[in-house]
Short mmCIF file of C-alpha atoms and ligand atoms in Angstrom, two decimals:
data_model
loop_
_atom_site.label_atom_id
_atom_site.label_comp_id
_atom_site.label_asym_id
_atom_site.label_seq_id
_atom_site.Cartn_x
_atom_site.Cartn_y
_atom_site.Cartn_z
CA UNK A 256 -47.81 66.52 54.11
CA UNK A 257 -47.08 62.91 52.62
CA UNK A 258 -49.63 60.86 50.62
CA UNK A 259 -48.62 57.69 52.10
CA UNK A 260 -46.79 56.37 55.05
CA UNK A 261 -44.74 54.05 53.06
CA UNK A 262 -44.40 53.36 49.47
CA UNK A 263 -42.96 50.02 48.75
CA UNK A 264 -41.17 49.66 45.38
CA UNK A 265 -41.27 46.21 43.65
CA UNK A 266 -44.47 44.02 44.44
CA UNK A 267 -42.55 40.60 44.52
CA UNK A 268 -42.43 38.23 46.92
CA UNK A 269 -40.69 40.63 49.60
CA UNK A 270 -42.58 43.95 48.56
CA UNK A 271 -45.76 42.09 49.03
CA UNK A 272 -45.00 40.95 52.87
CA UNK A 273 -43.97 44.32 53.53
CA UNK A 274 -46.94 45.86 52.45
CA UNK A 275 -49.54 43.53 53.55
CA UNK A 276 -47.47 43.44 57.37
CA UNK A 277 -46.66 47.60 57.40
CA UNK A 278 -50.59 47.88 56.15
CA UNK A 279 -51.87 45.52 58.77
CA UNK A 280 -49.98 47.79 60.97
CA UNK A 281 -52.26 50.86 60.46
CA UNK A 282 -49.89 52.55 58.44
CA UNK A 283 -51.13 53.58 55.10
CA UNK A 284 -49.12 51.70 52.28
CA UNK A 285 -48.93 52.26 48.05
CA UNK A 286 -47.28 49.03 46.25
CA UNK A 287 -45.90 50.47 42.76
CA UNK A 288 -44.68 47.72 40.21
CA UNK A 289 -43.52 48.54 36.83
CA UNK A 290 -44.35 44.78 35.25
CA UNK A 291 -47.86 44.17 34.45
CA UNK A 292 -48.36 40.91 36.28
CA UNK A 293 -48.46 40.22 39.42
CA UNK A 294 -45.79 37.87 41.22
CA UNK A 295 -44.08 36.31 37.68
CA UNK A 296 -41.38 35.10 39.63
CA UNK A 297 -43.42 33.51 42.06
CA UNK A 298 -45.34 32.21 39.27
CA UNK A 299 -42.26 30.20 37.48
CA UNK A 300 -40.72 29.53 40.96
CA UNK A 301 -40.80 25.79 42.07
CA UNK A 302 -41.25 24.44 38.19
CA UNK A 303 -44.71 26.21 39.02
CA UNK A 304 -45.20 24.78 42.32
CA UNK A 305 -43.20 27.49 44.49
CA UNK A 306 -40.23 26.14 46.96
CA UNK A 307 -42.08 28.69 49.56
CA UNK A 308 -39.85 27.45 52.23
CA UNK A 309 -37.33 25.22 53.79
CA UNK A 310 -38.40 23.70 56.88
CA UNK A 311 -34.58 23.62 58.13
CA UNK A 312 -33.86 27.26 57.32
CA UNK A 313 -30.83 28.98 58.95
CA UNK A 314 -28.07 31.54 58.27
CA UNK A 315 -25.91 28.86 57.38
CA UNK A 316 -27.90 28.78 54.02
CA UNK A 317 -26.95 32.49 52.64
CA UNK A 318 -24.26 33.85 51.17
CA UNK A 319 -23.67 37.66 51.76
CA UNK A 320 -20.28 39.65 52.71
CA UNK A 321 -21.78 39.62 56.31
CA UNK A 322 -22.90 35.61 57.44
CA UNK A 323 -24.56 37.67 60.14
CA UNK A 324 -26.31 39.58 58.92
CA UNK A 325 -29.51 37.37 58.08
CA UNK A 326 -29.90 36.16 61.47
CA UNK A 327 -31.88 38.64 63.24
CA UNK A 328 -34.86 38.68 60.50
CA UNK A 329 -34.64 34.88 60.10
CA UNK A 330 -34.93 34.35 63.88
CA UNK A 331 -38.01 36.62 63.88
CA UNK A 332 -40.40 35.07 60.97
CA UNK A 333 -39.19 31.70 60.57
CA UNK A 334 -40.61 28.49 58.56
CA UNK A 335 -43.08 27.97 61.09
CA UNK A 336 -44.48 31.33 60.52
CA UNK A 337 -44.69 31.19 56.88
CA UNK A 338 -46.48 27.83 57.20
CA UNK A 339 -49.32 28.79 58.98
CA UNK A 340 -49.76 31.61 57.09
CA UNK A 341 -50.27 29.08 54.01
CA UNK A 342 -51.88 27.10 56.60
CA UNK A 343 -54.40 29.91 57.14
CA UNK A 344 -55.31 29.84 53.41
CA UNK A 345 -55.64 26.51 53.39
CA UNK A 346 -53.03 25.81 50.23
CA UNK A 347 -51.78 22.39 50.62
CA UNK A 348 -48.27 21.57 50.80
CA UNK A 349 -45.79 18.76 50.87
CA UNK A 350 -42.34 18.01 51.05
CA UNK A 351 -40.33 16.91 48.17
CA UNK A 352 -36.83 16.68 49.87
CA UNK A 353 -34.23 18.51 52.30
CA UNK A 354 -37.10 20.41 54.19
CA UNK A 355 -38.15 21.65 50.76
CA UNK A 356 -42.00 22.41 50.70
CA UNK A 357 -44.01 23.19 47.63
CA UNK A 358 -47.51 23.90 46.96
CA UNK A 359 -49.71 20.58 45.50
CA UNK A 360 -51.42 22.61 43.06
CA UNK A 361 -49.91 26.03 41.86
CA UNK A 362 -47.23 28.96 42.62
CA UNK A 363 -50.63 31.21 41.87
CA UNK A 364 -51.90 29.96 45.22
CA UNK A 365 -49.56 31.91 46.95
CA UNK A 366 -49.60 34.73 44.85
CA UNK A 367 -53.22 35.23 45.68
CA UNK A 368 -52.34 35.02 49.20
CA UNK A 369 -49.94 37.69 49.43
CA UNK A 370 -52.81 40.03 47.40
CA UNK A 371 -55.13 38.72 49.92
CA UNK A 372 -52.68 39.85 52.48
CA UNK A 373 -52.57 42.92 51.29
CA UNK A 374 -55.86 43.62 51.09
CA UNK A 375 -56.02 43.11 54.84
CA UNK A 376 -53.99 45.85 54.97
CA UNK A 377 -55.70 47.97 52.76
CA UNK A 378 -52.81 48.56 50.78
CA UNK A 379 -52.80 51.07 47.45
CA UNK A 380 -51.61 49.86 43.93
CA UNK A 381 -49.54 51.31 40.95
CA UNK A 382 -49.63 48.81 38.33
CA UNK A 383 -47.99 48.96 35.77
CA UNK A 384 -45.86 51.80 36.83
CA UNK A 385 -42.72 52.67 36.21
CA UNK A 386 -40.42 54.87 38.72
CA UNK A 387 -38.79 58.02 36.96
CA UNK A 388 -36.71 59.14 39.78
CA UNK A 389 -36.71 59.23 44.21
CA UNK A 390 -35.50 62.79 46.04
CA UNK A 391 -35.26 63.15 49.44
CA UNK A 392 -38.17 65.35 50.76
CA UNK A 393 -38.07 66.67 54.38
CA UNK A 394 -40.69 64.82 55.43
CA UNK A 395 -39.20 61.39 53.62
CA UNK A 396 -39.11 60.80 49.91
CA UNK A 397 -41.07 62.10 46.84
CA UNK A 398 -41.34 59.30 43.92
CA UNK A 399 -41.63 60.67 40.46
CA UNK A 400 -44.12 58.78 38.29
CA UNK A 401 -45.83 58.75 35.05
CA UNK A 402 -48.84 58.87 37.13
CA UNK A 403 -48.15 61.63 39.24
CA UNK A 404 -45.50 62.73 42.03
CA UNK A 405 -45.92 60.45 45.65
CA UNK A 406 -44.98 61.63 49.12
CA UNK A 407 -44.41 59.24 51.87
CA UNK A 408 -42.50 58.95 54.69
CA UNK A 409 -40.93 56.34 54.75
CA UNK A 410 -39.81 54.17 51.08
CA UNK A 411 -39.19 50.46 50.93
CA UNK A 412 -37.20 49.42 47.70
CA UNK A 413 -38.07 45.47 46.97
CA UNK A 414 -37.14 45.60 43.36
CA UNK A 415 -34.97 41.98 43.30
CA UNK A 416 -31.87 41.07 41.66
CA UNK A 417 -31.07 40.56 38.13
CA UNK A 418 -32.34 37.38 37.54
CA UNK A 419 -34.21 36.86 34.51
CA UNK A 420 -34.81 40.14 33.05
CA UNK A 421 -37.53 39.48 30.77
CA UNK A 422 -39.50 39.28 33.06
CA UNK A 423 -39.09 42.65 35.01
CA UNK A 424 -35.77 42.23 36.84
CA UNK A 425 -33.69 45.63 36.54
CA UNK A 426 -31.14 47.21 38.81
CA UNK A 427 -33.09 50.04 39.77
CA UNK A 428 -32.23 49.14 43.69
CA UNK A 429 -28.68 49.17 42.76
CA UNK A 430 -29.07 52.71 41.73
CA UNK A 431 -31.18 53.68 44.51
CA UNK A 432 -28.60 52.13 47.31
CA UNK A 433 -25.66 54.25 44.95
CA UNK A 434 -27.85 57.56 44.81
CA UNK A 435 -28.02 57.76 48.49
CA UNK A 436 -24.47 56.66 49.09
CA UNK A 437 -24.65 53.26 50.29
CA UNK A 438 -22.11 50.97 48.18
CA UNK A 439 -23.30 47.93 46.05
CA UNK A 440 -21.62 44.19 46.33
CA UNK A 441 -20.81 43.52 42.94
CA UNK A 442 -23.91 41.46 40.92
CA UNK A 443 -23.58 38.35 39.81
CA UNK A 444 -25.54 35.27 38.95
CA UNK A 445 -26.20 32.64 40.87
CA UNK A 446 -28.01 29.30 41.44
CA UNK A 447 -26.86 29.04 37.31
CA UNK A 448 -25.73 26.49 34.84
CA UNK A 449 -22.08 26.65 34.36
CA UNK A 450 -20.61 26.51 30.89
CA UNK A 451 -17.23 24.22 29.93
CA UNK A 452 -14.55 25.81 28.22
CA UNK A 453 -14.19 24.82 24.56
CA UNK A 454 -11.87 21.88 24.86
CA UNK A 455 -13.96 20.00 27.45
CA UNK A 456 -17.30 20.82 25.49
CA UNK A 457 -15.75 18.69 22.97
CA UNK A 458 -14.71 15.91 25.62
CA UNK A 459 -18.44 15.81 27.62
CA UNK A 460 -20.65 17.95 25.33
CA UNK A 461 -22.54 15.10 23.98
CA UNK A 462 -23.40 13.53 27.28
CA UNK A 463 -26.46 16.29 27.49
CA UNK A 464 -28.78 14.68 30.18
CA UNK A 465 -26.83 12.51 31.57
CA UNK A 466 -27.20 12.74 35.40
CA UNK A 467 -24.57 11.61 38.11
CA UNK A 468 -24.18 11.53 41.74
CA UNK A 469 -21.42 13.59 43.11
CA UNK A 470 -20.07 15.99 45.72
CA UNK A 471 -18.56 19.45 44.37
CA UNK A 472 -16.76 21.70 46.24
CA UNK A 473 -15.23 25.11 45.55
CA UNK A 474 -14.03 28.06 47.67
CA UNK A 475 -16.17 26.87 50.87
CA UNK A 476 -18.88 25.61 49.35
CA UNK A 477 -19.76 21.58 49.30
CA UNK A 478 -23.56 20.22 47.74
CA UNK A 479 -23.22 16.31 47.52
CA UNK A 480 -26.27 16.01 44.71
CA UNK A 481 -26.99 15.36 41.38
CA UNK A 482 -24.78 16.63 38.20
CA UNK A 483 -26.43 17.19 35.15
CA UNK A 484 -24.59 16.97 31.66
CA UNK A 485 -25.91 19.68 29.20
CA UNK A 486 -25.09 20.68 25.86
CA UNK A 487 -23.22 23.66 27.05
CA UNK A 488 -21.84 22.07 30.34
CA UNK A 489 -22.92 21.43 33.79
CA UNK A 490 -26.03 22.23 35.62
CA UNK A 491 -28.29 20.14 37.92
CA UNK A 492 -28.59 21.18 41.77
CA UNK A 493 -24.96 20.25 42.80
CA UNK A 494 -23.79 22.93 40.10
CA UNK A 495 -26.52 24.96 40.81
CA UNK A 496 -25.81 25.47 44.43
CA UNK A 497 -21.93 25.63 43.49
CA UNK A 498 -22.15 28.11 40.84
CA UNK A 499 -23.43 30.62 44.08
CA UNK A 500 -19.55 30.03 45.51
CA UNK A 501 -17.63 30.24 41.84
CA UNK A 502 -15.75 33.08 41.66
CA UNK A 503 -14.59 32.72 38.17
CA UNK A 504 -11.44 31.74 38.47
CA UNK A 505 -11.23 28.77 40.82
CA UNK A 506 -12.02 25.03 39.37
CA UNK A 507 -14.59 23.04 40.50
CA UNK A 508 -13.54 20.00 42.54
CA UNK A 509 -15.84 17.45 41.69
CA UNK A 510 -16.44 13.97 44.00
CA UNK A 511 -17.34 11.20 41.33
CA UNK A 512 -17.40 9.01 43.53
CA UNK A 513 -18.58 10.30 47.03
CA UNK A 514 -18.79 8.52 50.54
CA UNK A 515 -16.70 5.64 48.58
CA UNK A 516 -13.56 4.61 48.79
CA UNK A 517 -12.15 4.34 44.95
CA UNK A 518 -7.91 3.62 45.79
CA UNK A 519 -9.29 0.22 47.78
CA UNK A 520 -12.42 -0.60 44.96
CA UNK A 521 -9.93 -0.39 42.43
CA UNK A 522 -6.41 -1.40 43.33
CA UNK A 523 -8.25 -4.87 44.65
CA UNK A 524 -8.44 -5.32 40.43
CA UNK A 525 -5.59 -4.04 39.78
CA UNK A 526 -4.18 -7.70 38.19
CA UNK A 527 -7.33 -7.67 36.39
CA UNK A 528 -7.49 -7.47 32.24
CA UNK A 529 -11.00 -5.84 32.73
CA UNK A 530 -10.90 -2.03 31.45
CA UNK A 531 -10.79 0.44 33.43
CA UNK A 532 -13.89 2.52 31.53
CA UNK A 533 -16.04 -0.93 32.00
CA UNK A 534 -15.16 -1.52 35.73
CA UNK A 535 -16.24 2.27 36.99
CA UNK A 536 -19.53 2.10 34.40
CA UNK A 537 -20.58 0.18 37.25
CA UNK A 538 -20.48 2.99 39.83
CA UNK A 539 -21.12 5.68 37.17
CA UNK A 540 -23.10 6.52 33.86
CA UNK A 541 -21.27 4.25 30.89
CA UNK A 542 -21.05 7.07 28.55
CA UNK A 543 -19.31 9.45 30.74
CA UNK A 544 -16.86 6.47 31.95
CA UNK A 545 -15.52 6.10 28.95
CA UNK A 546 -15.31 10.03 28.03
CA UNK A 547 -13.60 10.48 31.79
CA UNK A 548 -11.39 7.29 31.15
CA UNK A 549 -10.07 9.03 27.29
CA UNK A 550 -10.12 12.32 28.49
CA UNK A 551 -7.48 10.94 31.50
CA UNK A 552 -5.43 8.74 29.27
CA UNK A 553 -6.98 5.37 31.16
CA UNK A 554 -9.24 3.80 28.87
CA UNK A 555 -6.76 0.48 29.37
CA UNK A 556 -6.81 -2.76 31.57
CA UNK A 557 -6.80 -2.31 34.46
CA UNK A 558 -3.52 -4.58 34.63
CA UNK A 559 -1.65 -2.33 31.92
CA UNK A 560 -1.90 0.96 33.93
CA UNK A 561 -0.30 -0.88 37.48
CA UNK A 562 -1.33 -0.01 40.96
CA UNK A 563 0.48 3.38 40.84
CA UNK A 564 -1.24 4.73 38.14
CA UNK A 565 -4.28 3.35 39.51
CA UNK A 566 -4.15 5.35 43.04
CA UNK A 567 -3.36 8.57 41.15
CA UNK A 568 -6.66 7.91 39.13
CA UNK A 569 -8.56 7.05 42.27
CA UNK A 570 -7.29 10.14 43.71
CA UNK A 571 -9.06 12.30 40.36
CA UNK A 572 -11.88 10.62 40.72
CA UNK A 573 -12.50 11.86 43.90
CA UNK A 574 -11.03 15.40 43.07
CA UNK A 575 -12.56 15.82 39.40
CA UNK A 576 -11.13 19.17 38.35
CA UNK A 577 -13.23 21.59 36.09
CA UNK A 578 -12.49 25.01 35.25
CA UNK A 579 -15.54 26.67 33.47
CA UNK A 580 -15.34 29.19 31.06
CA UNK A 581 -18.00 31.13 32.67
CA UNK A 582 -22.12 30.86 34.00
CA UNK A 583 -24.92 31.58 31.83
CA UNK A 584 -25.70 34.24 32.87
CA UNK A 585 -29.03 36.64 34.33
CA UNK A 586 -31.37 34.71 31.91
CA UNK A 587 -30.53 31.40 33.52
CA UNK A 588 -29.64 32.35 36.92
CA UNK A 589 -31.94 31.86 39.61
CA UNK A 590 -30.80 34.36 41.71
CA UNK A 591 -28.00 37.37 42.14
CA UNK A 592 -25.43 37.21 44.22
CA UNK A 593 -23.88 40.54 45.70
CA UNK A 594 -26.48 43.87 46.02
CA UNK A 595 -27.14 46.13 48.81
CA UNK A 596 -24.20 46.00 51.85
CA UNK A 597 -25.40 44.58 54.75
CA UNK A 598 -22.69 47.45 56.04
CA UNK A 599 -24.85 50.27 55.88
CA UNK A 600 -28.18 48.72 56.68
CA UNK A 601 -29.97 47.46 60.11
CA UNK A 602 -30.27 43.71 60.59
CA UNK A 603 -33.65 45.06 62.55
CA UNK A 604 -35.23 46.66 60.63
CA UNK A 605 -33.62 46.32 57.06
CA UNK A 606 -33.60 50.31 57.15
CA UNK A 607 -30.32 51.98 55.68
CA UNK A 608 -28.53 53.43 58.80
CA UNK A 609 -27.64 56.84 57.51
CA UNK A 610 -30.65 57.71 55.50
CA UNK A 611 -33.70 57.20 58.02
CA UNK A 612 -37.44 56.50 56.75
CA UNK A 613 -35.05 54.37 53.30
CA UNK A 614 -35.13 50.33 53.72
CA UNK A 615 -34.51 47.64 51.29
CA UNK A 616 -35.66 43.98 51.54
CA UNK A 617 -35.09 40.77 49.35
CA UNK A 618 -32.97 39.86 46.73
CA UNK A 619 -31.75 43.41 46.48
CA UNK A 620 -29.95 43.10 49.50
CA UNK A 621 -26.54 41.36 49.65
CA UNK A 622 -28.07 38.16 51.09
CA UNK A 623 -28.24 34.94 49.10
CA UNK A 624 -29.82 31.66 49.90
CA UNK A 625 -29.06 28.19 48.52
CA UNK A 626 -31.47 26.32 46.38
CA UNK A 627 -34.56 24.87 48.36
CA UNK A 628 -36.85 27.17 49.24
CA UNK A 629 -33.65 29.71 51.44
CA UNK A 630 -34.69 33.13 49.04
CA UNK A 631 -38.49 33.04 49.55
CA UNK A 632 -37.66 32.38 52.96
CA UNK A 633 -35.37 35.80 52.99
CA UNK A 634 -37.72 37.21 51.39
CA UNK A 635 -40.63 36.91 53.71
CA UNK A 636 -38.42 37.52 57.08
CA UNK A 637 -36.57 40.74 55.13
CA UNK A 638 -40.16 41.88 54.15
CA UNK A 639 -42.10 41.13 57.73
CA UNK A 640 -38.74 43.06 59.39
CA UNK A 641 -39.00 46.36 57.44
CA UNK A 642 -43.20 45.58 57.77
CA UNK A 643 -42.92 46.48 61.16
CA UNK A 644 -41.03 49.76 61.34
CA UNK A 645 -41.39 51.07 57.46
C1 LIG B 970 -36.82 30.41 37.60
C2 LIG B 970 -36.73 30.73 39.07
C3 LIG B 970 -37.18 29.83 40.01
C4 LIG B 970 -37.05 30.11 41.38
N1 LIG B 970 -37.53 29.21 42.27
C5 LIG B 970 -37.40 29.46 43.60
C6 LIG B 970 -37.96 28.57 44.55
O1 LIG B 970 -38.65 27.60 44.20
N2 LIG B 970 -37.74 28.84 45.88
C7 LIG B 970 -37.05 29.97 46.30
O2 LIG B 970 -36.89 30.15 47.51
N3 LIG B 970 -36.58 30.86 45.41
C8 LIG B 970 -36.76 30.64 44.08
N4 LIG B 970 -36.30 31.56 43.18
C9 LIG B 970 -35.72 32.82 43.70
C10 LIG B 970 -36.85 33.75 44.17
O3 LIG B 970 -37.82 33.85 43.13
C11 LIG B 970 -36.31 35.15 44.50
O4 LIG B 970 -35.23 35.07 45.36
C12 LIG B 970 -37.42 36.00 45.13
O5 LIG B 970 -38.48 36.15 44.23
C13 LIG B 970 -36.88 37.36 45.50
O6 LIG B 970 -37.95 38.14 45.99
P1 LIG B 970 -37.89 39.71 45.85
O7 LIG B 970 -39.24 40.19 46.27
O8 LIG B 970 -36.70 40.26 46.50
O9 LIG B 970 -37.71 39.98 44.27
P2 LIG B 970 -38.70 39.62 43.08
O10 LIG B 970 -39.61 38.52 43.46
O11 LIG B 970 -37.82 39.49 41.91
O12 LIG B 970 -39.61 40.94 42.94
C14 LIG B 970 -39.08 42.16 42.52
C15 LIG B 970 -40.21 42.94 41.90
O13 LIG B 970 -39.77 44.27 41.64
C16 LIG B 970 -40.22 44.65 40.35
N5 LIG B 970 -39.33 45.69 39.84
C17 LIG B 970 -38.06 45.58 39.41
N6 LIG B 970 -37.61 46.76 39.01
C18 LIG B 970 -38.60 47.67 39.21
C19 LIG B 970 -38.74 49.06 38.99
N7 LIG B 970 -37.73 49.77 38.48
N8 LIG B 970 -39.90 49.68 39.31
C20 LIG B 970 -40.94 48.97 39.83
N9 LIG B 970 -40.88 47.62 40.05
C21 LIG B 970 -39.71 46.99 39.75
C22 LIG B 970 -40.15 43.37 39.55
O14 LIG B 970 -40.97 43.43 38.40
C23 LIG B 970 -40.65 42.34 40.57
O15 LIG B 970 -42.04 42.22 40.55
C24 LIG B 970 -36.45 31.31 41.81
C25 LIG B 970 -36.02 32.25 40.86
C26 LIG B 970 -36.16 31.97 39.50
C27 LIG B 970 -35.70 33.00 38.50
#
């Protein structure tokens, strides 16, 4: 005897498709979320206007221990898919750049179309709810609640990442995956401001909002857009999408200069008596030309520091290295990097390959996208997969 065919744990953007699809499927279907609103981090997603999607969506755009892993689920509900769902509820939609679409008016939009969705699928609601504990049953799982024990066959854990915690993020699916013997990527944050060690806080601290153009690169990763200067260090989407790749202990090699060629601008002055800090303030933000130029001994003429000199500067400013001291952290972070291994799961179905009737979607799983719309996008193809067999 169950209660439910599936229970779904964590009503976020994943839990939500999962539901709606495994209720549209006939299946009988309880949602149990331990925050009291509904969708918060669809809410705040976008600046408020949700990045539901990104038109050019591929496995190229995740991180996970497995590349592969995505591919199946991504293949299967695409962009397309997802668009004429929002289509279908007429929210309207544009594109602000790099195949990133956001809703015109609010995140809430598509909040209310996931509920909507799941109303289709006459899907059941704890809310707020908290989870005491999960057994294995022989018929699937029982879920200990302050409401009551549930039964269900099969259970669908959707309880994100880390990622802002005041706002409902824990690890419970970390524990979950570890109670049932399936091993955890280490967490992390990503898609987070980065923070300078002391001694360069001093040097750029006080450029805070000061944006510049550049290419950084750093153990595979390479995002030629914006840097932003902040009181604490670097953040803006270049360092947002790099901070994904950081492991800690590698620097940052930062492209001041990108698609240019700064040996052959430069050395053509090198007779010149103009300063160096006053001839690259026209190719970057004055402030931080003069910080780079004193923090590299070259705040001279150009004619004092001689062509050799100059190549070897050229050469930095192409290859600007930073070592931070460390991220923000969870509060900041847009994401977590790391979670469930893809190594004990199904790229089908998102079901755990040794524990039948157990599946786990989303952020929880070891699958991270880059900035522009990649994680809702997970989200919805992890959550449609497991809709269809959970
Ligand atoms: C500020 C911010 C902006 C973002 N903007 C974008 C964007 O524009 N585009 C994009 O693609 N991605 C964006 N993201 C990332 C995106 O929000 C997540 O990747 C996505 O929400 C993950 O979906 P999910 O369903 O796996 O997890 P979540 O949406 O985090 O949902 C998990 C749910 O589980 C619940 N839960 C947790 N623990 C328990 C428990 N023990 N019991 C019951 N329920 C529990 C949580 O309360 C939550 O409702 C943003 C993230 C942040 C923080």
């Amino acid at each position: 005897m169950v209660d439910y065919d599936a229970v779904v744990i964590g009503a976020g953007a994943a839990g939500m498709m999962c539901a709606a699809q495994a209720g549209q499927r006939g299946r009988s279907v309880l949602l149990i979320e331990h925050y009291p609103l509904l969708g918060e981090k669809i809410r705040i997603s976008g600046g408020g206007r949700c990045n539901f999607t990104n038109t050019g969506a591929g496995p190229g755009n995740y991180l996970s221990q497995n590349p592969d892993f995505c591919r199946s689920a991504l293949a299967r509900y695409t962009p397309r898919h997802f668009i004429a769902l929002v289509d279908k509820y007429r929210i309207a939609h544009h594109e602000k750049k790099l195949g990133q679409l956001f809703c015109d008016d609010t995140a809430q939009d598509i909040i209310r179309m996931l509920k909507s969705e799941c109303d289709r699928g006459h899907v059941q609601w704890r809310m707020p709810c908290p989870v005491d504990g999960v057994e294995r049953t022989a018929e699937g799982f029982a879920i200990a609640t302050p409401q009551g024990l549930v039964r269900c066959a099969s259970l669908v854990i959707a309880t994100g990442g880390l990622a802002v915690p005041k706002i409902g993020a824990t690890p419970f699916g970390y524990r979950i995956a570890e109670q049932f013997g399936i091993p955890v990527v280490p967490p992390r944050p990503g898609l987070v401001p980065l923070a300078f060690a002391p001694e360069t806080l001093v040097r750029y601290g006080d450029l805070s909002g000061i944006s510049v153009a550049a290419e950084v690169a750093c153990n595979g990763g390479r995002f030629r857009e914006n840097l932003l200067f902040t009181h604490r260090g670097l953040s803006g989407p270049a360092i947002l999408q790099i901070s994904s790749y950081w492991d800690g202990r590698t620097p940052l090699s930062i492209d001041l200069l990108p698609g240019q060629n700064a040996a052959q601008w430069l050395c053509g002055q090198v007779n010149s008596q103009a300063q160096l800090p006053t001839l690259l303030a026209q190719r970057l933000p004055k402030r931080f030309a003069q910080q780079w130029c004193a923090a590299h001994d070259a705040a001279m003429p150009m004619k004092q520091l001689g062509e050799v000199r100059v190549r070897d500067i050229a050469a930095q400013l192409h290859d600007w290295r930073v070592l931070p001291s460390g991220t923000l952290g969870y509060p900041k972070a847009e994401v977590t990097c790391g979670g469930v291994a893809t190594s004990r799961l199904s790229s089908k179905t998102m079901g755990a390959t040794d524990i039948p009737g157990l599946y786990f979607i989303g952020e929880v799983v070891d699958v991270t996208g880059w900035l522009g719309g990649y994680n809702f996008q997970w989200a919805w193809a992890s959550g449609h997969a497991a809709g269809q067999f959970a």
